[in-house]
Amino acid sequence: MADADIVVIGLDELPGVVDLFNEVFRPPRDQAFLERRLAGKVNPLILLARVERQPVGFALGYELKPSTFYCWLIGVVPDYRRAGIASQLMGALVALAAESGYKLVRFECFNRQRPMLHLAIKQGYNVVGVRYDSDTGDNLLILELDVSDLRH
Ligand SMILES: CC(C)(COP(=O)(O)OP(=O)(O)OC[C@H]1O[C@@H](n2cnc3c(N)ncnc32)[C@H](O)[C@@H]1OP(=O)(O)O)[C@@H](O)C(=O)NCCC(=O)NCCS
């Protein structure tokens, strides 16, 4: 297990997240792409995972509606996968969402994103729906976790 440090970072540190994004996702995107998606959102959240101070993963989220916090993206660079880092990121995001008073954490993923589906099922998420994504012409699975019991 990698035992990463999970830290909340600000929008000013987004350039480092763009580098991570482009190591994980295709097509590559620029800072403006991430900024635009987070702009104007309630409770935008950027989590960074570091191992020995090196950034190795990230998660981005924001409020979807008052009951629901949306995890938009989560990624871990290939060399650090299967070491529990995404689990740590998800755990931190869930804890923060619960503390902020949300009932549900939601994310969406394609059927082909099998590692994410495995991770989500392992963490107790339910598949609650499917929606057609006109950008990709593919279906997205909608997954949710009830976090209301995690509030302290
Ligand atoms: C999905 C992703 C974030 C998982 O990151 P990770 O740090 O490797 O995940 P973890 O090590 O926390 O995995 C936890 C559990 O999830 C499951 N899992 C993760 N990757 C898996 C894989 N490739 N195959 C099967 N199960 C997998 C396992 O149950 C794993 O526990 P185990 O290793 O003890 O068996 C990473 O694979 C990734 O960045 N993928 C590309 C981006 C992506 O698809 N993001 C999701 C959509 S936004």
mmCIF file of C-alpha atoms and ligand atoms in Angstrom:
data_model
loop_
_atom_site.group_PDB
_atom_site.id
_atom_site.type_symbol
_atom_site.label_atom_id
_atom_site.label_comp_id
_atom_site.label_asym_id
_atom_site.label_seq_id
_atom_site.Cartn_x
_atom_site.Cartn_y
_atom_site.Cartn_z
ATOM 1 C CA MET A 1 0.000 0.000 0.000
ATOM 2 C CA ALA A 2 1.315 3.409 -0.971
ATOM 3 C CA ASP A 3 -0.094 5.433 1.940
ATOM 4 C CA ALA A 4 -0.328 8.675 0.006
ATOM 5 C CA ASP A 5 -0.809 12.097 1.546
ATOM 6 C CA ILE A 6 -4.199 13.408 0.446
ATOM 7 C CA VAL A 7 -4.394 17.197 0.455
ATOM 8 C CA VAL A 8 -6.999 19.756 -0.517
ATOM 9 C CA ILE A 9 -5.461 22.264 -2.917
ATOM 10 C CA GLY A 10 -6.651 25.565 -4.367
ATOM 11 C CA LEU A 11 -7.425 26.631 -7.905
ATOM 12 C CA ASP A 12 -3.985 28.290 -8.044
ATOM 13 C CA GLU A 13 -2.459 24.781 -8.023
ATOM 14 C CA LEU A 14 -4.555 23.602 -10.967
ATOM 15 C CA PRO A 15 -1.590 23.570 -13.424
ATOM 16 C CA GLY A 16 -0.116 20.555 -11.579
ATOM 17 C CA VAL A 17 -3.475 18.791 -11.823
ATOM 18 C CA VAL A 18 -3.565 19.448 -15.582
ATOM 19 C CA ASP A 19 -0.268 17.552 -15.900
ATOM 20 C CA LEU A 20 -1.709 14.627 -13.944
ATOM 21 C CA PHE A 21 -4.934 14.745 -15.972
ATOM 22 C CA ASN A 22 -2.945 14.425 -19.176
ATOM 23 C CA GLU A 23 -1.011 11.435 -17.828
ATOM 24 C CA VAL A 24 -4.292 9.662 -17.087
ATOM 25 C CA PHE A 25 -6.961 10.791 -19.585
ATOM 26 C CA ARG A 26 -7.302 11.240 -23.324
ATOM 27 C CA PRO A 27 -7.766 13.565 -25.139
ATOM 28 C CA PRO A 28 -5.302 15.877 -23.402
ATOM 29 C CA ARG A 29 -6.847 19.031 -21.956
ATOM 30 C CA ASP A 30 -5.585 22.433 -20.915
ATOM 31 C CA GLN A 31 -6.079 24.376 -17.713
ATOM 32 C CA ALA A 32 -8.993 26.332 -19.192
ATOM 33 C CA PHE A 33 -10.930 23.086 -19.655
ATOM 34 C CA LEU A 34 -10.722 22.205 -15.967
ATOM 35 C CA GLU A 35 -11.252 25.810 -14.847
ATOM 36 C CA ARG A 36 -14.373 26.161 -16.971
ATOM 37 C CA ARG A 37 -15.956 23.060 -15.470
ATOM 38 C CA LEU A 38 -15.251 24.217 -11.909
ATOM 39 C CA ALA A 39 -16.155 27.880 -12.473
ATOM 40 C CA GLY A 40 -19.235 29.043 -10.634
ATOM 41 C CA LYS A 41 -19.700 25.726 -8.852
ATOM 42 C CA VAL A 42 -20.678 25.520 -5.196
ATOM 43 C CA ASN A 43 -17.973 23.838 -3.094
ATOM 44 C CA PRO A 44 -15.461 23.015 -5.837
ATOM 45 C CA LEU A 45 -12.987 20.487 -4.471
ATOM 46 C CA ILE A 46 -9.534 19.573 -5.732
ATOM 47 C CA LEU A 47 -7.776 16.717 -3.986
ATOM 48 C CA LEU A 48 -4.191 15.799 -4.690
ATOM 49 C CA ALA A 49 -2.508 12.517 -3.725
ATOM 50 C CA ARG A 50 1.229 12.717 -3.066
ATOM 51 C CA VAL A 51 3.703 9.919 -2.425
ATOM 52 C CA GLU A 52 7.049 11.155 -1.096
ATOM 53 C CA ARG A 53 5.937 14.665 -2.159
ATOM 54 C CA GLN A 54 5.391 13.574 -5.735
ATOM 55 C CA PRO A 55 1.867 14.140 -7.149
ATOM 56 C CA VAL A 56 0.477 10.775 -8.258
ATOM 57 C CA GLY A 57 -3.285 11.217 -8.337
ATOM 58 C CA PHE A 58 -6.142 13.648 -8.087
ATOM 59 C CA ALA A 59 -9.885 13.967 -7.666
ATOM 60 C CA LEU A 60 -12.135 16.854 -8.712
ATOM 61 C CA GLY A 61 -15.652 17.403 -7.450
ATOM 62 C CA TYR A 62 -18.349 19.950 -6.768
ATOM 63 C CA GLU A 63 -21.922 20.259 -5.560
ATOM 64 C CA LEU A 64 -24.438 18.884 -8.025
ATOM 65 C CA LYS A 65 -27.436 19.895 -5.919
ATOM 66 C CA PRO A 66 -27.917 20.520 -2.205
ATOM 67 C CA SER A 67 -28.252 16.798 -1.402
ATOM 68 C CA THR A 68 -25.498 15.537 -3.671
ATOM 69 C CA PHE A 69 -21.771 16.018 -4.086
ATOM 70 C CA TYR A 70 -20.477 15.036 -7.525
ATOM 71 C CA CYS A 71 -17.102 13.416 -8.060
ATOM 72 C CA TRP A 72 -16.341 14.523 -11.596
ATOM 73 C CA LEU A 73 -12.912 12.985 -12.125
ATOM 74 C CA ILE A 74 -10.535 10.707 -10.325
ATOM 75 C CA GLY A 75 -7.239 9.552 -11.709
ATOM 76 C CA VAL A 76 -4.027 7.887 -10.590
ATOM 77 C CA VAL A 77 -0.892 7.779 -12.765
ATOM 78 C CA PRO A 78 -0.220 4.280 -14.165
ATOM 79 C CA ASP A 79 2.913 3.496 -12.116
ATOM 80 C CA TYR A 80 1.023 3.995 -8.842
ATOM 81 C CA ARG A 81 -2.164 2.037 -9.543
ATOM 82 C CA ARG A 82 -3.430 -0.850 -7.392
ATOM 83 C CA ALA A 83 -1.749 0.657 -4.360
ATOM 84 C CA GLY A 84 -4.918 2.022 -2.756
ATOM 85 C CA ILE A 85 -4.435 5.643 -3.833
ATOM 86 C CA ALA A 86 -7.801 6.094 -5.561
ATOM 87 C CA SER A 87 -9.406 4.440 -2.526
ATOM 88 C CA GLN A 88 -7.717 7.032 -0.313
ATOM 89 C CA LEU A 89 -8.878 9.857 -2.609
ATOM 90 C CA MET A 90 -12.445 8.538 -2.626
ATOM 91 C CA GLY A 91 -12.351 8.098 1.143
ATOM 92 C CA ALA A 92 -11.223 11.686 1.641
ATOM 93 C CA LEU A 93 -13.828 13.017 -0.782
ATOM 94 C CA VAL A 94 -16.596 11.041 0.909
ATOM 95 C CA ALA A 95 -15.519 12.236 4.370
ATOM 96 C CA LEU A 96 -15.456 15.872 3.240
ATOM 97 C CA ALA A 97 -18.837 15.538 1.516
ATOM 98 C CA ALA A 98 -20.368 13.982 4.627
ATOM 99 C CA GLU A 99 -18.906 16.675 6.888
ATOM 100 C CA SER A 100 -20.315 19.334 4.547
ATOM 101 C CA GLY A 101 -23.788 17.877 5.023
ATOM 102 C CA TYR A 102 -24.371 16.101 1.724
ATOM 103 C CA LYS A 103 -26.489 12.940 1.721
ATOM 104 C CA LEU A 104 -25.063 11.396 -1.424
ATOM 105 C CA VAL A 105 -21.824 11.210 -3.366
ATOM 106 C CA ARG A 106 -22.401 10.555 -7.046
ATOM 107 C CA PHE A 107 -20.148 9.855 -9.970
ATOM 108 C CA GLU A 108 -20.571 8.578 -13.482
ATOM 109 C CA CYS A 109 -18.438 6.240 -15.504
ATOM 110 C CA PHE A 110 -18.479 4.331 -18.736
ATOM 111 C CA ASN A 111 -18.800 0.558 -18.815
ATOM 112 C CA ARG A 112 -15.298 0.401 -20.266
ATOM 113 C CA GLN A 113 -13.812 2.082 -17.161
ATOM 114 C CA ARG A 114 -13.651 -1.270 -15.398
ATOM 115 C CA PRO A 115 -11.089 -0.387 -12.708
ATOM 116 C CA MET A 116 -13.338 2.474 -11.583
ATOM 117 C CA LEU A 117 -16.384 0.196 -11.525
ATOM 118 C CA HIS A 118 -14.505 -2.386 -9.453
ATOM 119 C CA LEU A 119 -13.345 0.326 -7.088
ATOM 120 C CA ALA A 120 -16.851 1.768 -6.746
ATOM 121 C CA ILE A 121 -18.487 -1.580 -6.039
ATOM 122 C CA LYS A 122 -15.774 -2.373 -3.494
ATOM 123 C CA GLN A 123 -16.488 0.942 -1.769
ATOM 124 C CA GLY A 124 -20.212 0.239 -1.522
ATOM 125 C CA TYR A 125 -21.594 2.414 -4.342
ATOM 126 C CA ASN A 126 -24.908 1.450 -5.955
ATOM 127 C CA VAL A 127 -25.595 1.717 -9.665
ATOM 128 C CA VAL A 128 -28.642 4.002 -9.657
ATOM 129 C CA GLY A 129 -29.075 4.775 -13.327
ATOM 130 C CA VAL A 130 -27.766 5.077 -16.837
ATOM 131 C CA ARG A 131 -27.733 8.118 -19.078
ATOM 132 C CA TYR A 132 -26.825 8.651 -22.704
ATOM 133 C CA ASP A 133 -23.806 10.923 -23.185
ATOM 134 C CA SER A 134 -24.170 12.767 -26.469
ATOM 135 C CA ASP A 135 -20.510 13.917 -26.377
ATOM 136 C CA THR A 136 -19.257 10.345 -26.729
ATOM 137 C CA GLY A 137 -22.319 8.531 -28.082
ATOM 138 C CA ASP A 138 -21.980 6.088 -25.192
ATOM 139 C CA ASN A 139 -23.900 5.346 -22.008
ATOM 140 C CA LEU A 140 -22.682 6.455 -18.598
ATOM 141 C CA LEU A 141 -23.464 4.478 -15.470
ATOM 142 C CA ILE A 142 -24.551 6.637 -12.535
ATOM 143 C CA LEU A 143 -23.288 5.465 -9.144
ATOM 144 C CA GLU A 144 -24.142 6.793 -5.711
ATOM 145 C CA LEU A 145 -23.083 6.264 -2.120
ATOM 146 C CA ASP A 146 -25.199 7.359 0.838
ATOM 147 C CA VAL A 147 -22.781 9.216 3.137
ATOM 148 C CA SER A 148 -25.317 10.633 5.582
ATOM 149 C CA ASP A 149 -24.364 8.107 8.283
ATOM 150 C CA LEU A 150 -20.723 9.188 8.150
ATOM 151 C CA ARG A 151 -21.382 12.622 9.640
ATOM 152 C CA HIS A 152 -19.845 13.195 13.064
HETATM 153 C C1 LIG B 1 -9.746 3.917 -11.612
HETATM 154 C C2 LIG B 1 -8.423 4.346 -10.948
HETATM 155 C C3 LIG B 1 -8.564 5.772 -10.464
HETATM 156 C C4 LIG B 1 -8.156 3.380 -9.766
HETATM 157 O O1 LIG B 1 -6.984 3.849 -9.095
HETATM 158 P P1 LIG B 1 -6.121 2.914 -8.131
HETATM 159 O O2 LIG B 1 -5.335 3.820 -7.231
HETATM 160 O O3 LIG B 1 -5.387 1.927 -8.927
HETATM 161 O O4 LIG B 1 -7.261 2.159 -7.287
HETATM 162 P P2 LIG B 1 -7.067 1.397 -5.889
HETATM 163 O O5 LIG B 1 -5.669 0.860 -5.788
HETATM 164 O O6 LIG B 1 -7.555 2.261 -4.793
HETATM 165 O O7 LIG B 1 -8.068 0.169 -6.090
HETATM 166 C C5 LIG B 1 -8.961 -0.230 -5.059
HETATM 167 C C6 LIG B 1 -9.722 -1.448 -5.512
HETATM 168 O O8 LIG B 1 -10.431 -1.183 -6.723
HETATM 169 C C7 LIG B 1 -10.408 -2.362 -7.549
HETATM 170 N N1 LIG B 1 -9.577 -2.129 -8.738
HETATM 171 C C8 LIG B 1 -8.820 -1.044 -9.014
HETATM 172 N N2 LIG B 1 -8.231 -1.204 -10.229
HETATM 173 C C9 LIG B 1 -8.627 -2.400 -10.699
HETATM 174 C C10 LIG B 1 -8.350 -3.119 -11.903
HETATM 175 N N3 LIG B 1 -7.527 -2.633 -12.859
HETATM 176 N N4 LIG B 1 -8.938 -4.324 -12.080
HETATM 177 C C11 LIG B 1 -9.765 -4.836 -11.146
HETATM 178 N N5 LIG B 1 -10.057 -4.212 -9.969
HETATM 179 C C12 LIG B 1 -9.491 -2.996 -9.768
HETATM 180 C C13 LIG B 1 -9.787 -3.456 -6.697
HETATM 181 O O9 LIG B 1 -10.819 -4.061 -5.936
HETATM 182 C C14 LIG B 1 -8.855 -2.647 -5.820
HETATM 183 O O10 LIG B 1 -8.522 -3.310 -4.619
HETATM 184 P P3 LIG B 1 -7.295 -4.367 -4.621
HETATM 185 O O11 LIG B 1 -6.144 -3.734 -5.347
HETATM 186 O O12 LIG B 1 -7.051 -4.596 -3.160
HETATM 187 O O13 LIG B 1 -7.814 -5.574 -5.349
HETATM 188 C C15 LIG B 1 -7.229 4.228 -11.936
HETATM 189 O O14 LIG B 1 -7.245 2.933 -12.517
HETATM 190 C C16 LIG B 1 -7.279 5.263 -13.048
HETATM 191 O O15 LIG B 1 -6.784 6.374 -12.881
HETATM 192 N N6 LIG B 1 -7.861 4.892 -14.195
HETATM 193 C C17 LIG B 1 -7.956 5.814 -15.352
HETATM 194 C C18 LIG B 1 -8.894 6.970 -15.101
HETATM 195 C C19 LIG B 1 -10.326 6.536 -14.866
HETATM 196 O O16 LIG B 1 -10.862 5.649 -15.524
HETATM 197 N N7 LIG B 1 -10.960 7.217 -13.900
HETATM 198 C C20 LIG B 1 -12.322 6.909 -13.524
HETATM 199 C C21 LIG B 1 -13.327 7.718 -14.242
HETATM 200 S S1 LIG B 1 -13.266 9.443 -13.829
#
